[in-house]
Amino acid sequence: QVQLVESGGGLVQAGDSLRLSCAASGRTFDSYTMGWFRQAPGNEREFVAAIRWLGGMTSYADSLKGRSTISRDYTNKTLYLQMNNLKVEDTAVYYCTAGTRYFAETPREYPYWGQGTQVTVSL
């Protein structure tokens, strides 16, 4: 059974950096896309970034493009999201996700989800 466990969230100030991690287990992920979504209060869950587990090709949403980097440690099955120059509007719960669709950007296309990690950015 696929299990995804996020960590690394917290309270930071605007302009700070933060790296989120997601420990994946339960199967091999060579045919999977792993991604990050976020959800702020009152908003829908939105796509942030995705990476093909085998090969490492990446895709980003415009909201964090240029300020974030998605990467993975293939051997240790860990997904990362490095976020720089954080803004107040980046405040949300960030979710790690996995699915077999190639670079899907809607939540319904990902069957596996972590529990989420809170990122709060203050002025």
N, CA and C of each residue as an Amber inpcrd file, in Angstrom:
protein
   369
   0.8420000  -1.1870000   0.0000000   0.0000000   0.0000000   0.0000000
   0.8810000   1.2420000   0.0000000   0.5540000   2.1720000  -0.8830000
   1.3360000   3.3960000  -0.9800000   1.1050000   4.2620000   0.2520000
   2.1870000   4.7560000   0.8000000   2.1030000   5.6750000   1.9350000
   3.0020000   6.8730000   1.6510000   2.4650000   8.0540000   1.8950000
   3.1920000   9.2970000   1.6760000   3.1430000  10.1040000   2.9710000
   4.2980000  10.5010000   3.4640000   4.3610000  11.2300000   4.7290000
   5.1740000  12.5010000   4.5370000   4.4960000  13.6490000   4.6610000
   5.1510000  14.9410000   4.4810000   5.7680000  15.4320000   5.7890000
   6.7630000  16.2790000   5.6420000   7.3650000  16.9570000   6.7850000
   8.0310000  18.2310000   6.2860000   8.3830000  19.0910000   7.2310000
   9.1410000  20.2790000   6.8720000   8.3710000  21.5840000   6.8780000
   7.0640000  21.5150000   7.0840000   6.2940000  22.7470000   7.1440000
   6.5910000  23.5180000   8.4100000   6.0480000  24.7270000   8.4770000
   6.2610000  25.5410000   9.6620000   5.8770000  26.9730000   9.4370000
   6.2160000  27.8060000  10.4100000   5.9500000  29.2410000  10.3570000
   7.2350000  29.9650000   9.9740000   7.1680000  30.7120000   8.8850000
   8.3230000  31.4550000   8.4020000   7.8890000  32.8770000   8.0680000
   8.8600000  33.7320000   7.8270000   8.5700000  35.1050000   7.4330000
   8.6600000  35.2610000   5.9260000   7.9700000  36.2500000   5.4330000
   8.0340000  36.5380000   3.9980000   9.4880000  36.7440000   3.5810000
   9.8470000  36.1150000   2.4560000  11.2150000  36.1830000   1.9690000
  12.0790000  35.0050000   2.3800000  11.6150000  34.2420000   3.3540000
  12.3650000  33.0710000   3.8130000  12.2460000  31.9140000   2.8250000
  13.0300000  30.8830000   3.0810000  12.9870000  29.6520000   2.2960000
  12.5610000  28.4950000   3.1880000  12.0380000  27.4630000   2.5390000
  11.5840000  26.2810000   3.2720000  11.7050000  25.0840000   2.3420000
  12.0780000  23.9400000   2.8960000  12.1180000  22.7280000   2.0960000
  11.1790000  21.7010000   2.7090000  10.2310000  21.2670000   1.9090000
   9.3140000  20.2150000   2.3130000   9.8400000  18.8740000   1.8390000
   9.5690000  17.8490000   2.6230000   9.9660000  16.4930000   2.2610000
   8.7450000  15.5810000   2.2860000   8.8210000  14.5240000   1.5000000
   7.7560000  13.5310000   1.4760000   8.4040000  12.1540000   1.3630000
   8.2470000  11.3560000   2.3920000   8.7660000   9.9970000   2.3730000
   7.7210000   9.0760000   1.7600000   8.1000000   8.4040000   0.6880000
   7.1820000   7.5230000  -0.0330000   7.5570000   6.0660000   0.2080000
   6.5510000   5.2220000   0.3190000   6.8030000   3.8040000   0.5390000
   5.6450000   2.9880000   0.0010000   5.8440000   1.6900000  -0.0600000
   4.7600000   0.7970000  -0.4210000   4.8520000   0.1770000  -1.7950000
   5.6970000   0.7230000  -2.6650000   5.8590000   0.1650000  -3.9980000
   7.0210000   0.8680000  -4.6730000   7.3520000   0.4250000  -5.8750000
   8.2940000   1.1720000  -6.7020000   7.5100000   2.2260000  -7.4680000
   8.1530000   3.3390000  -7.7030000   7.4480000   4.4800000  -8.2910000
   7.9530000   4.8410000  -9.6780000   8.6270000   3.9020000 -10.3500000
   9.2360000   4.2130000 -11.6400000   8.2300000   4.7040000 -12.6690000
   7.0120000   4.2410000 -12.6100000   6.0110000   4.6410000 -13.6030000
   5.0990000   5.7510000 -13.0820000   5.5040000   6.3860000 -12.0190000
   4.6520000   7.3600000 -11.3580000   5.1160000   8.8020000 -11.5840000
   4.1510000   9.6850000 -11.4910000   4.4010000  11.1020000 -11.3060000
   4.1510000  11.4200000  -9.8310000   5.0880000  12.0820000  -9.2190000
   4.9450000  12.5180000  -7.8390000   4.7810000  14.0420000  -7.8540000
   3.9160000  14.5350000  -7.0020000   3.6630000  15.9650000  -7.0740000
   3.3750000  16.6060000  -5.7350000   3.2700000  17.9190000  -5.7840000
   2.8640000  18.7280000  -4.6420000   1.6530000  19.5680000  -5.0330000
   0.6770000  19.5610000  -4.1610000  -0.4680000  20.4490000  -4.2480000
  -0.5200000  21.2660000  -2.9630000  -1.3040000  22.3320000  -2.9920000
  -1.5130000  23.0930000  -1.7720000  -2.9650000  23.5420000  -1.6940000
  -3.4110000  23.7810000  -0.4680000  -4.7870000  24.2210000  -0.2640000
  -4.8270000  25.2300000   0.8660000  -5.2420000  26.4340000   0.5290000
  -5.4200000  27.4910000   1.5140000  -6.8750000  27.4790000   1.9850000
  -7.1480000  27.9990000   3.1650000  -8.5260000  28.0150000   3.6810000
  -9.4850000  28.6890000   2.7040000 -10.5650000  27.9960000   2.4070000
 -11.5760000  28.5420000   1.5160000 -11.2750000  28.3840000   0.0400000
 -10.1130000  27.8300000  -0.2650000  -9.7070000  27.6560000  -1.6680000
  -9.7130000  26.1880000  -2.0640000  -9.7510000  25.9610000  -3.3510000
  -9.6100000  24.6040000  -3.8490000  -8.1430000  24.1760000  -3.7830000
  -7.9550000  22.8770000  -3.7920000  -6.5910000  22.3520000  -3.8100000
  -5.9900000  22.6430000  -5.1740000  -4.7890000  23.2220000  -5.1830000
  -4.1810000  23.6240000  -6.4490000  -2.8180000  22.9780000  -6.6510000
  -2.5220000  22.7560000  -7.9160000  -1.2660000  22.1380000  -8.3240000
  -0.1060000  23.0940000  -8.0730000   1.0010000  22.5290000  -7.5830000
   2.2190000  23.3120000  -7.3690000   3.3330000  22.8620000  -8.3010000
   3.6580000  21.5790000  -8.2640000   4.7550000  21.0590000  -9.0690000
   4.6580000  19.5480000  -9.1330000   5.3050000  18.9720000 -10.1490000
   5.3090000  17.5170000 -10.3000000   6.6190000  17.0810000 -10.9210000
   6.9500000  15.8150000 -10.6940000   8.1830000  15.2510000 -11.2280000
   7.9420000  13.7980000 -11.6040000   8.4660000  13.4000000 -12.7400000
   8.4250000  11.9930000 -13.1090000   9.5130000  11.2770000 -12.3110000
   9.0870000  10.2320000 -11.5900000  10.0140000   9.5670000 -10.6860000
  11.2110000   8.9990000 -11.4320000  10.9630000   8.3810000 -12.5670000
  12.0420000   7.8460000 -13.4000000  12.3540000   8.8690000 -14.4690000
  13.5070000   9.4530000 -14.3970000  13.8950000  10.4490000 -15.3860000
  13.9880000  11.8530000 -14.8230000  13.1180000  12.1740000 -13.8700000
  13.2400000  13.4560000 -13.1930000  12.7050000  14.6690000 -13.9210000
  11.9330000  14.4690000 -15.0050000  11.3660000  15.6350000 -15.6840000
  10.3640000  16.3290000 -14.7680000  10.3210000  17.6530000 -14.8500000
   9.5250000  18.4350000 -13.9060000   8.5070000  19.3320000 -14.5940000
   7.5100000  19.7180000 -13.8140000   6.4830000  20.6470000 -14.2750000
   6.0960000  21.5220000 -13.0970000   5.8240000  22.8010000 -13.3720000
   5.5140000  23.7420000 -12.3020000   4.2790000  24.5750000 -12.6260000
   3.5550000  24.9350000 -11.5850000   2.4940000  25.9140000 -11.7460000
   3.1090000  27.3060000 -11.7920000   2.4170000  28.2260000 -12.4290000
   2.9410000  29.5860000 -12.5530000   3.1020000  30.2700000 -11.1980000
   2.2820000  29.8800000 -10.2270000   2.2810000  30.5670000  -8.9330000
   3.6210000  30.4800000  -8.2230000   4.3310000  29.3710000  -8.3920000
   5.6150000  29.1970000  -7.7000000   6.7850000  29.0180000  -8.6560000
   6.5100000  29.1340000  -9.9550000   7.5920000  28.9540000 -10.9260000
   8.6680000  30.0130000 -10.6980000   9.9070000  29.5730000 -10.6840000
  11.0190000  30.4830000 -10.4490000  11.3530000  30.6440000  -8.9750000
  10.4350000  30.2380000  -8.0990000  10.6900000  30.3330000  -6.6620000
  10.7220000  28.9560000  -6.0020000  10.5000000  27.9180000  -6.7820000
  10.4590000  26.5940000  -6.1890000  11.1750000  25.5860000  -7.0590000
  11.6340000  24.5200000  -6.4310000  12.2890000  23.4300000  -7.1440000
  11.7930000  22.1170000  -6.5660000  11.2610000  21.2730000  -7.4340000
  10.8650000  19.9330000  -7.0190000  11.9900000  18.9770000  -7.3910000
  12.2730000  18.0510000  -6.4970000  13.3300000  17.0820000  -6.7560000
  13.0110000  15.8020000  -5.9990000  13.7930000  14.7700000  -6.2910000
  13.5700000  13.5310000  -5.5700000  14.8910000  12.8110000  -5.3580000
  14.9260000  12.0790000  -4.2580000  16.0300000  11.1560000  -3.9790000
  15.5080000   9.7850000  -4.3790000  15.9620000   9.3360000  -5.5240000
  15.4110000   8.1050000  -6.1020000  15.6550000   6.9060000  -5.1940000
  16.8440000   6.8070000  -4.6550000  17.2080000   5.6380000  -3.8490000
  16.4200000   5.5850000  -2.5410000  16.2720000   6.7380000  -1.9000000
  15.6090000   6.7830000  -0.6010000  14.1190000   7.0860000  -0.7010000
  13.6080000   7.1580000  -1.9230000  12.1690000   7.3770000  -2.1450000
  11.6550000   8.5800000  -1.3630000  12.3490000   9.6780000  -1.5330000
  11.9330000  10.9140000  -0.8670000  11.7550000  12.0170000  -1.8960000
  10.6460000  12.6910000  -1.7970000  10.3050000  13.8060000  -2.6720000
  10.5430000  15.1030000  -1.9070000  11.0140000  16.1270000  -2.6140000
  11.2940000  17.4070000  -1.9750000  10.6150000  18.5480000  -2.7380000
  10.3340000  19.6050000  -2.0030000   9.9110000  20.8610000  -2.6150000
  10.6610000  21.9790000  -1.9030000  11.5990000  22.5720000  -2.6060000
  12.3410000  23.7210000  -2.0920000  11.6150000  24.9860000  -2.5130000
  11.2400000  25.7980000  -1.5540000  10.5310000  27.0490000  -1.8560000
  11.3330000  28.2250000  -1.3440000  11.5580000  29.1930000  -2.2040000
  12.3480000  30.3740000  -1.8590000  11.5030000  31.6280000  -1.9760000
  11.9760000  32.6800000  -1.3190000  11.2880000  33.9660000  -1.3660000
   9.7870000  33.7990000  -1.1220000   9.4700000  33.1500000  -0.0340000
   8.0740000  32.8500000   0.2620000   7.2620000  34.1060000   0.4880000
   5.9970000  34.0570000   0.0680000   5.0780000  35.1700000   0.1960000
   3.9200000  34.7720000   1.1100000   3.2420000  35.7770000   1.6480000
   2.1100000  35.5000000   2.5270000   1.0800000  34.6180000   1.8190000
   0.9020000  34.8480000   0.5280000  -0.0900000  34.0790000  -0.2280000
   0.3210000  32.6350000  -0.4730000   1.5230000  32.2650000  -0.0850000
   1.9380000  30.8620000  -0.1580000   1.4530000  30.0720000   1.0580000
   0.8530000  30.7400000   2.0160000   0.3250000  30.0670000   3.1980000
  -0.7460000  29.0640000   2.7970000  -0.5520000  27.8030000   3.1880000
  -1.4750000  26.7270000   2.8100000  -1.0160000  25.4290000   3.4600000
  -1.8600000  24.4280000   3.3650000  -1.4380000  23.0690000   3.6580000
  -0.8940000  22.4800000   2.3620000   0.2970000  21.9390000   2.4340000
   0.9490000  21.3750000   1.2560000   0.8670000  19.8560000   1.3200000
   0.4140000  19.2700000   0.2070000   0.1930000  17.8340000   0.1340000
   1.1270000  17.1990000  -0.8910000   1.6500000  16.0630000  -0.5290000
   2.4140000  15.2130000  -1.4330000   1.4510000  14.2230000  -2.0790000
   1.6640000  13.9300000  -3.3390000   0.7370000  13.0600000  -4.0380000
   1.4650000  12.1910000  -5.0510000   0.8290000  11.0910000  -5.4380000
   1.4210000  10.1740000  -6.4110000   0.3360000   9.6100000  -7.3060000
   0.6880000   9.4490000  -8.5730000  -0.2540000   8.8780000  -9.5230000
   0.4540000   8.4670000 -10.7820000  -0.2390000   7.7410000 -11.6320000
   0.3830000   7.2340000 -12.8410000   0.1390000   8.1130000 -14.0640000
  -0.7620000   9.1010000 -13.9620000  -0.9890000   9.9810000 -15.0960000
   0.2360000  10.8560000 -15.3170000   0.5510000  11.0900000 -16.5870000
   1.7620000  11.8250000 -16.9260000   1.5390000  13.3130000 -16.6940000
   2.1480000  13.8510000 -15.6470000   2.0940000  15.2680000 -15.3290000
   0.6690000  15.7950000 -15.2170000  -0.1640000  15.0490000 -14.5160000
  -1.5090000  15.5330000 -14.2490000  -1.4560000  16.7360000 -13.3220000
  -2.4050000  17.6580000 -13.4920000  -2.4250000  18.8690000 -12.6850000
  -3.7390000  19.0780000 -11.9600000  -4.5820000  18.0690000 -11.9310000
  -5.8240000  18.1660000 -11.1640000  -5.8260000  17.1020000 -10.0800000
  -6.3520000  17.4310000  -8.9100000  -6.2930000  16.4880000  -7.7850000
  -6.9200000  15.1340000  -8.0680000  -7.9950000  15.0930000  -8.8410000
  -8.6940000  13.8260000  -9.0410000  -7.8570000  12.8120000  -9.8180000
  -6.7930000  13.2910000 -10.4520000  -5.9560000  12.3760000 -11.2380000
  -4.8800000  11.7040000 -10.3960000  -4.8310000  12.0350000  -9.1160000
  -3.8470000  11.4470000  -8.2250000  -4.5760000  10.6280000  -7.1660000
  -4.3420000   9.3280000  -7.1240000  -5.0500000   8.4800000  -6.1500000
  -4.4280000   8.4350000  -4.7550000  -3.1700000   8.8180000  -4.6580000
  -2.4910000   8.6850000  -3.3680000  -2.0980000  10.0510000  -2.8360000
  -2.3690000  10.2680000  -1.5380000  -2.1300000  11.5580000  -0.9000000
  -1.5350000  11.3770000   0.4800000  -0.6590000  12.3090000   0.8550000
  -0.2030000  12.3780000   2.2240000  -1.1910000  13.1550000   3.0750000
  -0.8600000  13.3020000   4.3490000  -1.7710000  13.9720000   5.2840000
  -1.6320000  15.4870000   5.2390000  -0.5850000  15.9800000   4.6230000
  -0.3870000  17.4200000   4.4870000   0.5100000  17.9920000   5.5690000
   1.1820000  19.0810000   5.2290000   2.0030000  19.8010000   6.1820000
   1.7060000  21.2960000   6.0350000   1.5080000  21.9680000   7.1570000
   1.1090000  23.3710000   7.1430000   2.3190000  24.2740000   6.9180000
   2.1770000  25.1890000   5.9770000   3.1670000  26.2430000   5.7610000
   2.4640000  27.5750000   6.0040000   2.9900000  28.3440000   6.9280000
   2.4300000  29.6510000   7.2360000   3.5070000  30.7070000   7.0500000
   3.2120000  31.6880000   6.2080000   4.1580000  32.7490000   5.9180000
   3.6090000  34.0570000   6.4790000   4.3520000  34.6840000   7.3620000
   3.9210000  35.9390000   7.9700000   4.7530000  37.1010000   7.4310000
   4.2140000  38.2920000   7.5900000   4.9320000  39.4840000   7.1410000
   6.1090000  39.7870000   8.0530000
